[in-house]
PDB file of C-alpha atoms and ligand atoms in Angstrom:
ATOM      1  CA  MET Z   1      74.016 -64.620   8.158  1.00 98.00           C
ATOM      2  CA  GLN Z   2      72.015 -67.048  10.282  1.00 98.00           C
ATOM      3  CA  LEU Z   3      72.169 -67.190  14.062  1.00 98.00           C
ATOM      4  CA  ILE Z   4      71.508 -70.777  15.110  1.00 98.00           C
ATOM      5  CA  SER Z   5      71.359 -71.928  18.707  1.00 98.00           C
ATOM      6  CA  ASN Z   6      70.015 -75.468  18.473  1.00 97.00           C
ATOM      7  CA  ILE Z   7      71.777 -78.538  17.163  1.00 98.00           C
ATOM      8  CA  ALA Z   8      68.838 -79.845  15.133  1.00 98.00           C
ATOM      9  CA  SER Z   9      68.653 -76.694  12.965  1.00 98.00           C
ATOM     10  CA  LEU Z  10      72.400 -76.753  12.442  1.00 98.00           C
ATOM     11  CA  ARG Z  11      72.274 -80.398  11.330  1.00 98.00           C
ATOM     12  CA  GLU Z  12      69.447 -79.657   8.915  1.00 98.00           C
ATOM     13  CA  LEU Z  13      71.457 -76.898   7.263  1.00 98.00           C
ATOM     14  CA  ARG Z  14      74.568 -79.072   7.230  1.00 98.00           C
ATOM     15  CA  ARG Z  15      72.661 -81.816   5.395  1.00 98.00           C
ATOM     16  CA  ALA Z  16      71.598 -79.352   2.696  1.00 98.00           C
ATOM     17  CA  TRP Z  17      75.179 -78.123   2.343  1.00 98.00           C
ATOM     18  CA  GLN Z  18      76.375 -81.702   2.003  1.00 98.00           C
ATOM     19  CA  ILE Z  19      74.082 -82.247  -0.982  1.00 98.00           C
ATOM     20  CA  GLU Z  20      75.301 -78.988  -2.561  1.00 98.00           C
ATOM     21  CA  GLY Z  21      78.928 -80.107  -2.134  1.00 98.00           C
ATOM     22  CA  GLN Z  22      79.891 -77.117   0.021  1.00 98.00           C
ATOM     23  CA  VAL Z  23      83.287 -76.953   1.741  1.00 98.00           C
ATOM     24  CA  ILE Z  24      82.672 -76.117   5.390  1.00 98.00           C
ATOM     25  CA  ALA Z  25      85.247 -73.995   7.207  1.00 99.00           C
ATOM     26  CA  PHE Z  26      84.783 -73.723  10.963  1.00 99.00           C
ATOM     27  CA  VAL Z  27      86.111 -71.333  13.608  1.00 99.00           C
ATOM     28  CA  PRO Z  28      85.293 -72.243  17.221  1.00 98.00           C
ATOM     29  CA  THR Z  29      85.440 -69.334  19.693  1.00 98.00           C
ATOM     30  CA  MET Z  30      84.240 -68.221  23.101  1.00 98.00           C
ATOM     31  CA  GLY Z  31      83.143 -64.859  21.684  1.00 98.00           C
ATOM     32  CA  ASN Z  32      84.163 -61.323  22.693  1.00 97.00           C
ATOM     33  CA  LEU Z  33      85.767 -61.273  19.286  1.00 98.00           C
ATOM     34  CA  HIS Z  34      88.872 -59.254  18.481  1.00 98.00           C
ATOM     35  CA  GLU Z  35      91.071 -58.965  15.405  1.00 98.00           C
ATOM     36  CA  GLY Z  36      92.773 -62.283  16.285  1.00 98.00           C
ATOM     37  CA  HIS Z  37      89.476 -64.131  16.004  1.00 98.00           C
ATOM     38  CA  LEU Z  38      88.450 -62.144  12.930  1.00 98.00           C
ATOM     39  CA  ASN Z  39      91.691 -63.090  11.247  1.00 98.00           C
ATOM     40  CA  LEU Z  40      90.826 -66.774  11.732  1.00 98.00           C
ATOM     41  CA  VAL Z  41      87.498 -66.031  10.066  1.00 98.00           C
ATOM     42  CA  ARG Z  42      89.261 -64.332   7.145  1.00 98.00           C
ATOM     43  CA  GLU Z  43      91.420 -67.435   6.682  1.00 98.00           C
ATOM     44  CA  ALA Z  44      88.286 -69.592   6.877  1.00 98.00           C
ATOM     45  CA  LYS Z  45      86.634 -67.465   4.171  1.00 98.00           C
ATOM     46  CA  LYS Z  46      89.615 -68.087   1.886  1.00 98.00           C
ATOM     47  CA  ARG Z  47      89.324 -71.860   2.193  1.00 98.00           C
ATOM     48  CA  GLY Z  48      85.634 -72.658   2.653  1.00 98.00           C
ATOM     49  CA  THR Z  49      82.531 -72.062   0.543  1.00 98.00           C
ATOM     50  CA  LYS Z  50      80.550 -71.845   3.790  1.00 98.00           C
ATOM     51  CA  VAL Z  51      81.903 -70.479   7.081  1.00 99.00           C
ATOM     52  CA  VAL Z  52      80.545 -71.412  10.497  1.00 99.00           C
ATOM     53  CA  VAL Z  53      81.696 -69.609  13.667  1.00 99.00           C
ATOM     54  CA  SER Z  54      80.669 -70.952  17.055  1.00 98.00           C
ATOM     55  CA  ILE Z  55      80.437 -68.778  20.139  1.00 98.00           C
ATOM     56  CA  PHE Z  56      80.214 -70.795  23.335  1.00 98.00           C
ATOM     57  CA  VAL Z  57      81.810 -70.065  26.695  1.00 98.00           C
ATOM     58  CA  ASN Z  58      82.539 -73.666  27.638  1.00 98.00           C
ATOM     59  CA  PRO Z  59      82.141 -74.278  31.384  1.00 97.00           C
ATOM     60  CA  LEU Z  60      83.931 -77.621  31.094  1.00 97.00           C
ATOM     61  CA  GLN Z  61      87.293 -75.970  30.360  1.00 97.00           C
ATOM     62  CA  PHE Z  62      87.235 -73.507  33.269  1.00 96.00           C
ATOM     63  CA  GLY Z  63      88.718 -74.457  36.644  1.00 95.00           C
ATOM     64  CA  GLU Z  64      86.850 -73.824  39.882  1.00 92.00           C
ATOM     65  CA  ASN Z  65      88.584 -70.560  40.668  1.00 90.00           C
ATOM     66  CA  GLU Z  66      88.734 -69.300  37.105  1.00 94.00           C
ATOM     67  CA  ASP Z  67      86.821 -66.553  35.322  1.00 92.00           C
ATOM     68  CA  LEU Z  68      83.795 -68.451  33.878  1.00 95.00           C
ATOM     69  CA  ASP Z  69      81.203 -66.027  35.260  1.00 95.00           C
ATOM     70  CA  ALA Z  70      83.252 -62.921  34.543  1.00 93.00           C
ATOM     71  CA  TYR Z  71      84.160 -63.998  30.999  1.00 95.00           C
ATOM     72  CA  PRO Z  72      82.968 -61.224  28.635  1.00 95.00           C
ATOM     73  CA  ARG Z  73      79.855 -62.026  26.583  1.00 96.00           C
ATOM     74  CA  THR Z  74      79.259 -59.569  23.725  1.00 97.00           C
ATOM     75  CA  LEU Z  75      77.099 -61.431  21.224  1.00 97.00           C
ATOM     76  CA  GLU Z  76      75.506 -58.406  19.581  1.00 98.00           C
ATOM     77  CA  GLN Z  77      78.814 -56.779  18.743  1.00 98.00           C
ATOM     78  CA  ASP Z  78      80.360 -60.120  17.754  1.00 98.00           C
ATOM     79  CA  SER Z  79      77.497 -60.789  15.314  1.00 98.00           C
ATOM     80  CA  LYS Z  80      78.041 -57.433  13.608  1.00 98.00           C
ATOM     81  CA  HIS Z  81      81.729 -58.199  13.041  1.00 98.00           C
ATOM     82  CA  LEU Z  82      80.955 -61.663  11.688  1.00 98.00           C
ATOM     83  CA  GLU Z  83      78.199 -60.436   9.412  1.00 98.00           C
ATOM     84  CA  ALA Z  84      80.555 -57.841   7.950  1.00 98.00           C
ATOM     85  CA  LEU Z  85      83.054 -60.597   7.147  1.00 98.00           C
ATOM     86  CA  GLY Z  86      80.443 -62.649   5.303  1.00 98.00           C
ATOM     87  CA  VAL Z  87      80.101 -65.496   7.781  1.00 98.00           C
ATOM     88  CA  ASP Z  88      77.240 -67.855   6.914  1.00 98.00           C
ATOM     89  CA  VAL Z  89      76.291 -69.210  10.337  1.00 98.00           C
ATOM     90  CA  VAL Z  90      76.982 -68.184  13.910  1.00 98.00           C
ATOM     91  CA  PHE Z  91      76.285 -71.135  16.190  1.00 98.00           C
ATOM     92  CA  THR Z  92      75.492 -70.042  19.750  1.00 98.00           C
ATOM     93  CA  PRO Z  93      74.280 -73.055  21.714  1.00 98.00           C
ATOM     94  CA  THR Z  94      73.242 -72.843  25.366  1.00 98.00           C
ATOM     95  CA  VAL Z  95      75.003 -74.822  28.088  1.00 98.00           C
ATOM     96  CA  ALA Z  96      71.883 -77.034  28.357  1.00 97.00           C
ATOM     97  CA  GLU Z  97      72.012 -77.741  24.617  1.00 97.00           C
ATOM     98  CA  MET Z  98      75.673 -78.686  24.775  1.00 98.00           C
ATOM     99  CA  TYR Z  99      75.563 -80.640  28.031  1.00 98.00           C
ATOM    100  CA  PRO Z 100      72.032 -82.092  28.245  1.00 97.00           C
ATOM    101  CA  ARG Z 101      73.005 -84.612  30.948  1.00 97.00           C
ATOM    102  CA  GLY Z 102      74.891 -82.008  32.999  1.00 97.00           C
ATOM    103  CA  LEU Z 103      78.636 -81.540  33.412  1.00 96.00           C
ATOM    104  CA  GLU Z 104      79.223 -84.196  36.052  1.00 95.00           C
ATOM    105  CA  GLN Z 105      78.377 -87.242  33.920  1.00 95.00           C
ATOM    106  CA  GLN Z 106      79.455 -85.817  30.575  1.00 97.00           C
ATOM    107  CA  THR Z 107      81.457 -88.242  28.411  1.00 98.00           C
ATOM    108  CA  PHE Z 108      84.818 -86.643  27.796  1.00 98.00           C
ATOM    109  CA  VAL Z 109      87.705 -86.701  25.364  1.00 98.00           C
ATOM    110  CA  GLU Z 110      91.112 -86.720  26.944  1.00 98.00           C
ATOM    111  CA  VAL Z 111      94.373 -86.478  25.035  1.00 98.00           C
ATOM    112  CA  PRO Z 112      96.862 -87.861  27.541  1.00 98.00           C
ATOM    113  CA  GLY Z 113     100.422 -86.635  27.947  1.00 97.00           C
ATOM    114  CA  ILE Z 114     100.318 -83.380  26.026  1.00 98.00           C
ATOM    115  CA  SER Z 115      97.232 -82.272  28.014  1.00 98.00           C
ATOM    116  CA  TYR Z 116      98.929 -82.649  31.387  1.00 98.00           C
ATOM    117  CA  MET Z 117     102.056 -80.527  30.845  1.00 98.00           C
ATOM    118  CA  ILE Z 118     102.711 -76.751  30.738  1.00 98.00           C
ATOM    119  CA  CYS Z 119      99.292 -74.985  30.805  1.00 97.00           C
ATOM    120  CA  GLY Z 120      97.665 -78.336  31.584  1.00 97.00           C
ATOM    121  CA  ALA Z 121      99.745 -78.647  34.748  1.00 97.00           C
ATOM    122  CA  SER Z 122      98.621 -75.184  35.898  1.00 95.00           C
ATOM    123  CA  ARG Z 123      95.014 -75.776  34.823  1.00 95.00           C
ATOM    124  CA  PRO Z 124      94.086 -79.423  35.571  1.00 96.00           C
ATOM    125  CA  GLY Z 125      91.206 -80.622  33.401  1.00 97.00           C
ATOM    126  CA  HIS Z 126      91.418 -77.613  31.076  1.00 98.00           C
ATOM    127  CA  PHE Z 127      92.462 -79.491  27.942  1.00 98.00           C
ATOM    128  CA  ARG Z 128      89.979 -82.285  28.669  1.00 98.00           C
ATOM    129  CA  GLY Z 129      87.292 -79.593  28.563  1.00 98.00           C
ATOM    130  CA  VAL Z 130      88.745 -78.143  25.361  1.00 98.00           C
ATOM    131  CA  ALA Z 131      89.086 -81.515  23.580  1.00 98.00           C
ATOM    132  CA  THR Z 132      85.570 -82.518  24.625  1.00 98.00           C
ATOM    133  CA  ILE Z 133      83.867 -79.350  23.406  1.00 98.00           C
ATOM    134  CA  VAL Z 134      85.856 -79.228  20.163  1.00 99.00           C
ATOM    135  CA  CYS Z 135      85.011 -82.891  19.470  1.00 98.00           C
ATOM    136  CA  LYS Z 136      81.324 -82.176  20.120  1.00 98.00           C
ATOM    137  CA  LEU Z 137      81.390 -79.097  17.885  1.00 98.00           C
ATOM    138  CA  PHE Z 138      83.116 -81.084  15.124  1.00 98.00           C
ATOM    139  CA  ASN Z 139      80.345 -83.702  15.368  1.00 98.00           C
ATOM    140  CA  MET Z 140      77.709 -80.986  15.020  1.00 98.00           C
ATOM    141  CA  VAL Z 141      79.272 -78.772  12.342  1.00 98.00           C
ATOM    142  CA  GLN Z 142      81.109 -81.590  10.513  1.00 98.00           C
ATOM    143  CA  PRO Z 143      83.636 -79.161   9.071  1.00 98.00           C
ATOM    144  CA  ASN Z 144      86.067 -79.976   6.294  1.00 98.00           C
ATOM    145  CA  ILE Z 145      88.590 -77.504   7.732  1.00 98.00           C
ATOM    146  CA  ALA Z 146      88.833 -75.972  11.218  1.00 99.00           C
ATOM    147  CA  PHE Z 147      90.929 -72.963  12.228  1.00 99.00           C
ATOM    148  CA  PHE Z 148      92.743 -72.424  15.531  1.00 98.00           C
ATOM    149  CA  GLY Z 149      95.108 -69.670  16.690  1.00 98.00           C
ATOM    150  CA  GLN Z 150      98.773 -70.315  17.364  1.00 98.00           C
ATOM    151  CA  LYS Z 151      98.302 -67.941  20.300  1.00 98.00           C
ATOM    152  CA  ASP Z 152      97.003 -70.988  22.186  1.00 98.00           C
ATOM    153  CA  PHE Z 153      99.816 -73.174  20.922  1.00 98.00           C
ATOM    154  CA  GLN Z 154      99.317 -76.086  23.298  1.00 98.00           C
ATOM    155  CA  GLN Z 155      95.586 -76.098  22.550  1.00 98.00           C
ATOM    156  CA  LEU Z 156      96.362 -76.316  18.823  1.00 98.00           C
ATOM    157  CA  GLN Z 157      98.662 -79.295  19.381  1.00 98.00           C
ATOM    158  CA  VAL Z 158      96.133 -81.030  21.666  1.00 98.00           C
ATOM    159  CA  ILE Z 159      93.498 -80.653  18.919  1.00 98.00           C
ATOM    160  CA  ARG Z 160      95.891 -81.955  16.272  1.00 98.00           C
ATOM    161  CA  ALA Z 161      96.651 -84.975  18.475  1.00 98.00           C
ATOM    162  CA  MET Z 162      92.940 -85.621  19.074  1.00 98.00           C
ATOM    163  CA  VAL Z 163      92.165 -85.464  15.352  1.00 98.00           C
ATOM    164  CA  LYS Z 164      94.984 -87.903  14.602  1.00 98.00           C
ATOM    165  CA  ASP Z 165      94.185 -90.289  17.471  1.00 98.00           C
ATOM    166  CA  LEU Z 166      90.452 -90.424  16.741  1.00 98.00           C
ATOM    167  CA  SER Z 167      90.884 -90.508  12.935  1.00 98.00           C
ATOM    168  CA  MET Z 168      88.713 -87.434  12.492  1.00 98.00           C
ATOM    169  CA  ASN Z 169      88.187 -86.551   8.865  1.00 98.00           C
ATOM    170  CA  LEU Z 170      89.098 -82.885   8.677  1.00 98.00           C
ATOM    171  CA  GLU Z 171      92.059 -80.542   8.251  1.00 98.00           C
ATOM    172  CA  ILE Z 172      93.302 -78.432  11.158  1.00 98.00           C
ATOM    173  CA  VAL Z 173      94.853 -75.073  10.265  1.00 98.00           C
ATOM    174  CA  GLY Z 174      96.963 -73.101  12.754  1.00 98.00           C
ATOM    175  CA  VAL Z 175      96.830 -69.326  12.228  1.00 98.00           C
ATOM    176  CA  PRO Z 176      99.648 -66.980  13.409  1.00 98.00           C
ATOM    177  CA  THR Z 177      99.050 -64.813  16.478  1.00 98.00           C
ATOM    178  CA  MET Z 178      97.625 -61.328  15.928  1.00 98.00           C
ATOM    179  CA  ARG Z 179      99.243 -58.681  18.096  1.00 98.00           C
ATOM    180  CA  ALA Z 180      98.636 -55.111  19.175  1.00 98.00           C
ATOM    181  CA  GLU Z 181     101.114 -52.489  17.939  1.00 98.00           C
ATOM    182  CA  ASP Z 182     103.212 -52.975  21.065  1.00 98.00           C
ATOM    183  CA  GLN Z 183     103.274 -56.739  20.287  1.00 98.00           C
ATOM    184  CA  LEU Z 184     100.932 -57.828  23.072  1.00 98.00           C
ATOM    185  CA  ALA Z 185      99.031 -60.885  21.789  1.00 98.00           C
ATOM    186  CA  LEU Z 186      95.372 -59.978  21.362  1.00 98.00           C
ATOM    187  CA  SER Z 187      93.193 -61.789  23.891  1.00 97.00           C
ATOM    188  CA  SER Z 188      89.729 -61.380  25.354  1.00 93.00           C
ATOM    189  CA  ARG Z 189      91.408 -61.483  28.761  1.00 94.00           C
ATOM    190  CA  ASN Z 190      93.413 -58.296  27.995  1.00 97.00           C
ATOM    191  CA  GLY Z 191      90.189 -56.456  28.848  1.00 95.00           C
ATOM    192  CA  TYR Z 192      90.708 -57.412  32.507  1.00 96.00           C
ATOM    193  CA  LEU Z 193      93.987 -55.468  32.689  1.00 98.00           C
ATOM    194  CA  THR Z 194      94.198 -52.121  34.484  1.00 98.00           C
ATOM    195  CA  GLN Z 195      95.877 -49.294  32.582  1.00 98.00           C
ATOM    196  CA  GLU Z 196      99.097 -49.916  34.458  1.00 98.00           C
ATOM    197  CA  GLU Z 197      98.997 -53.675  33.844  1.00 98.00           C
ATOM    198  CA  ARG Z 198      98.258 -53.081  30.166  1.00 98.00           C
ATOM    199  CA  ALA Z 199     101.411 -50.974  29.964  1.00 98.00           C
ATOM    200  CA  THR Z 200     103.444 -53.822  31.505  1.00 98.00           C
ATOM    201  CA  ALA Z 201     101.833 -56.629  29.483  1.00 98.00           C
ATOM    202  CA  PRO Z 202     103.981 -56.392  26.293  1.00 98.00           C
ATOM    203  CA  ALA Z 203     107.018 -57.325  28.414  1.00 98.00           C
ATOM    204  CA  LEU Z 204     105.859 -60.973  28.275  1.00 98.00           C
ATOM    205  CA  PHE Z 205     106.301 -61.122  24.502  1.00 98.00           C
ATOM    206  CA  ALA Z 206     109.541 -59.095  24.704  1.00 98.00           C
ATOM    207  CA  ASN Z 207     110.883 -61.596  27.239  1.00 98.00           C
ATOM    208  CA  LEU Z 208     110.022 -64.594  25.041  1.00 98.00           C
ATOM    209  CA  ARG Z 209     111.371 -62.851  21.921  1.00 98.00           C
ATOM    210  CA  ASP Z 210     114.650 -62.230  23.691  1.00 98.00           C
ATOM    211  CA  LEU Z 211     114.804 -65.848  24.832  1.00 98.00           C
ATOM    212  CA  ALA Z 212     114.018 -67.119  21.321  1.00 98.00           C
ATOM    213  CA  ASP Z 213     116.782 -64.868  19.926  1.00 98.00           C
ATOM    214  CA  LYS Z 214     119.308 -66.377  22.326  1.00 98.00           C
ATOM    215  CA  ILE Z 215     118.365 -69.889  21.198  1.00 98.00           C
ATOM    216  CA  GLU Z 216     118.592 -68.848  17.551  1.00 97.00           C
ATOM    217  CA  LEU Z 217     122.073 -67.470  18.290  1.00 96.00           C
ATOM    218  CA  GLY Z 218     123.143 -70.867  19.615  1.00 95.00           C
ATOM    219  CA  ARG Z 219     122.477 -70.961  23.351  1.00 96.00           C
ATOM    220  CA  ARG Z 220     121.526 -74.484  24.433  1.00 96.00           C
ATOM    221  CA  ASP Z 221     121.705 -74.162  28.248  1.00 97.00           C
ATOM    222  CA  PHE Z 222     117.932 -74.218  28.363  1.00 98.00           C
ATOM    223  CA  SER Z 223     117.453 -74.594  32.117  1.00 98.00           C
ATOM    224  CA  VAL Z 224     119.758 -71.637  32.793  1.00 98.00           C
ATOM    225  CA  LEU Z 225     117.918 -69.550  30.189  1.00 98.00           C
ATOM    226  CA  ILE Z 226     114.539 -70.478  31.648  1.00 98.00           C
ATOM    227  CA  ALA Z 227     115.617 -69.544  35.183  1.00 98.00           C
ATOM    228  CA  GLU Z 228     117.046 -66.222  33.946  1.00 98.00           C
ATOM    229  CA  HIS Z 229     113.956 -65.307  31.954  1.00 98.00           C
ATOM    230  CA  ARG Z 230     111.624 -66.293  34.767  1.00 98.00           C
ATOM    231  CA  GLN Z 231     113.500 -63.875  36.997  1.00 98.00           C
ATOM    232  CA  LEU Z 232     113.366 -61.146  34.334  1.00 98.00           C
ATOM    233  CA  LEU Z 233     109.615 -61.627  34.078  1.00 98.00           C
ATOM    234  CA  ALA Z 234     109.259 -61.260  37.841  1.00 98.00           C
ATOM    235  CA  ASP Z 235     111.480 -58.149  37.740  1.00 98.00           C
ATOM    236  CA  ALA Z 236     109.160 -56.662  35.088  1.00 98.00           C
ATOM    237  CA  GLY Z 237     106.218 -56.944  37.501  1.00 98.00           C
ATOM    238  CA  PHE Z 238     104.689 -60.307  36.558  1.00 98.00           C
ATOM    239  CA  LYS Z 239     104.019 -63.327  38.720  1.00 98.00           C
ATOM    240  CA  PRO Z 240     105.501 -65.974  36.415  1.00 98.00           C
ATOM    241  CA  ASP Z 241     103.625 -69.259  36.015  1.00 98.00           C
ATOM    242  CA  TYR Z 242     106.053 -70.910  33.603  1.00 98.00           C
ATOM    243  CA  ILE Z 243     108.592 -70.331  30.899  1.00 98.00           C
ATOM    244  CA  GLU Z 244     109.293 -73.398  28.784  1.00 98.00           C
ATOM    245  CA  ILE Z 245     111.363 -74.354  25.751  1.00 98.00           C
ATOM    246  CA  ARG Z 246     109.807 -77.380  24.031  1.00 98.00           C
ATOM    247  CA  ALA Z 247     109.759 -79.391  20.810  1.00 98.00           C
ATOM    248  CA  ALA Z 248     106.956 -77.727  18.856  1.00 98.00           C
ATOM    249  CA  GLU Z 249     104.971 -80.791  17.820  1.00 96.00           C
ATOM    250  CA  THR Z 250     105.102 -82.974  20.927  1.00 96.00           C
ATOM    251  CA  LEU Z 251     105.737 -80.212  23.478  1.00 98.00           C
ATOM    252  CA  LEU Z 252     108.253 -82.573  25.104  1.00 98.00           C
ATOM    253  CA  HIS Z 253     111.648 -81.326  26.299  1.00 98.00           C
ATOM    254  CA  PRO Z 254     113.705 -80.955  23.132  1.00 97.00           C
ATOM    255  CA  GLY Z 255     116.486 -83.311  22.169  1.00 95.00           C
ATOM    256  CA  HIS Z 256     119.499 -82.496  19.978  1.00 93.00           C
ATOM    257  CA  GLU Z 257     117.616 -83.636  16.869  1.00 94.00           C
ATOM    258  CA  ASP Z 258     114.687 -81.250  17.368  1.00 97.00           C
ATOM    259  CA  GLN Z 259     114.868 -78.278  15.015  1.00 96.00           C
ATOM    260  CA  HIS Z 260     111.398 -76.845  15.443  1.00 98.00           C
ATOM    261  CA  LEU Z 261     111.044 -75.495  18.964  1.00 98.00           C
ATOM    262  CA  VAL Z 262     108.576 -73.289  20.743  1.00 98.00           C
ATOM    263  CA  VAL Z 263     109.208 -70.929  23.620  1.00 98.00           C
ATOM    264  CA  LEU Z 264     106.127 -70.623  25.792  1.00 98.00           C
ATOM    265  CA  GLY Z 265     105.330 -68.361  28.718  1.00 98.00           C
ATOM    266  CA  ALA Z 266     102.462 -67.761  31.111  1.00 98.00           C
ATOM    267  CA  ALA Z 267     102.373 -65.136  33.822  1.00 98.00           C
ATOM    268  CA  TYR Z 268      99.942 -63.262  35.983  1.00 98.00           C
ATOM    269  CA  LEU Z 269      99.511 -59.513  36.014  1.00 98.00           C
ATOM    270  CA  GLY Z 270      97.348 -59.009  39.064  1.00 96.00           C
ATOM    271  CA  LYS Z 271      94.573 -61.565  38.653  1.00 94.00           C
ATOM    272  CA  THR Z 272      94.893 -61.833  34.882  1.00 96.00           C
ATOM    273  CA  ARG Z 273      96.779 -64.787  33.443  1.00 96.00           C
ATOM    274  CA  LEU Z 274      98.467 -64.016  30.126  1.00 98.00           C
ATOM    275  CA  ILE Z 275     100.047 -66.570  27.779  1.00 98.00           C
ATOM    276  CA  ASP Z 276     102.183 -66.211  24.696  1.00 98.00           C
ATOM    277  CA  ASN Z 277     104.641 -68.220  22.607  1.00 99.00           C
ATOM    278  CA  ILE Z 278     107.151 -67.936  19.789  1.00 98.00           C
ATOM    279  CA  GLN Z 279     108.252 -70.707  17.448  1.00 98.00           C
ATOM    280  CA  VAL Z 280     111.960 -71.146  16.787  1.00 98.00           C
ATOM    281  CA  PHE Z 281     113.305 -72.847  13.662  1.00 97.00           C
ATOM    282  CA  LEU Z 282     116.927 -73.940  14.052  1.00 95.00           C
ATOM    283  CA  ASN Z 283     119.475 -74.462  11.247  1.00 81.00           C
ATOM    284  CA  LYS Z 284     117.592 -72.362   8.765  1.00 55.00           C
TER     285      LYS Z 284
HETATM  286  P1  AMP M   1      88.929 -68.109  22.345  1.00 78.97           P
HETATM  287  O1  AMP M   1      87.695 -67.345  22.019  1.00 78.97           O
HETATM  288  O2  AMP M   1      89.858 -67.420  23.265  1.00 78.97           O
HETATM  289  O3  AMP M   1      88.644 -69.539  22.733  1.00 78.97           O
HETATM  290  O4  AMP M   1      89.733 -68.215  20.981  1.00 78.97           O
HETATM  291  C1  AMP M   1      89.131 -68.759  19.821  1.00 78.97           C
HETATM  292  C2  AMP M   1      90.198 -69.006  18.798  1.00 78.97           C
HETATM  293  O5  AMP M   1      90.840 -67.783  18.467  1.00 78.97           O
HETATM  294  C3  AMP M   1      91.297 -69.953  19.308  1.00 78.97           C
HETATM  295  O6  AMP M   1      91.668 -70.829  18.247  1.00 78.97           O
HETATM  296  C4  AMP M   1      92.408 -69.007  19.660  1.00 78.97           C
HETATM  297  O7  AMP M   1      93.681 -69.592  19.575  1.00 78.97           O
HETATM  298  C5  AMP M   1      92.228 -67.946  18.595  1.00 78.97           C
HETATM  299  N1  AMP M   1      92.872 -66.685  19.001  1.00 78.97           N
HETATM  300  C6  AMP M   1      92.678 -65.995  20.155  1.00 78.97           C
HETATM  301  N2  AMP M   1      93.483 -64.912  20.205  1.00 78.97           N
HETATM  302  C7  AMP M   1      94.202 -64.920  19.048  1.00 78.97           C
HETATM  303  C8  AMP M   1      95.211 -64.078  18.502  1.00 78.97           C
HETATM  304  N3  AMP M   1      95.651 -62.990  19.143  1.00 78.97           N
HETATM  305  N4  AMP M   1      95.730 -64.392  17.302  1.00 78.97           N
HETATM  306  C9  AMP M   1      95.290 -65.494  16.630  1.00 78.97           C
HETATM  307  N5  AMP M   1      94.353 -66.328  17.092  1.00 78.97           N
HETATM  308  C10 AMP M   1      93.807 -66.059  18.282  1.00 78.97           C
END
């Protein structure tokens, strides 16, 4: 496994792979890898003849009062996990390598509409930062297939929209969310939770599961359901950010014709913001 931190070396390798006819599978991450990330890598191994994983904590997608500085950086441990899975390249660029002209004047990619709602409303500029870094990484790695977790459902749909809008020549694969035994979605941010908060955390998924069940059983009074489940989340000890029921592809409010929905939730436990979602398939 090669650790590469500059773009020129990555491009050189990519050129050689091109000549060999390799299929490049790519998994972008911010590191501090857990089983959720490693599962994306396993899927990438199944589809690609070469697997590239990037580890880059992207300052452009963090808001001013967010956890950029505190975000866990565990490269040594991450490398061991990736090596064991047979990853070919770990790409770990510096901020200066990624943003040579600084953040202020950086050209950006913005996917309008879908980027402004739900998490985007709570975190202005977040999806612009995500789309920009993912576009840059795609230009560097030039993958044939890239893997993203359904855990960050809105992110996945923003990336899909970007790829479509900008006619990017690659396949995007969404991988189901990996969970702890108590169903808490695995996340690097779970490490911020106190013992007590960690014990409360699975109630977010339980809340969304319950809500999804009600929809599957025929409830269509979505605004009533959302208000009820927001209250239940608060009663469980969270500070709710949002609960939403949306059409899965567009993330718009669903109409009668929409059969593929997604229930999404975000809530704070102390200072830690947790997100989760469940897809709902109607009439099946
Ligand atoms: P991050 O390092 O948080 O930016 O995540 C990198 C990739 O891993 C993203 O595509 C995430 O959606 C994905 N991911 C994070 N947590 C999970 C999880 N529990 N299950 C599946 N994918 C995940």
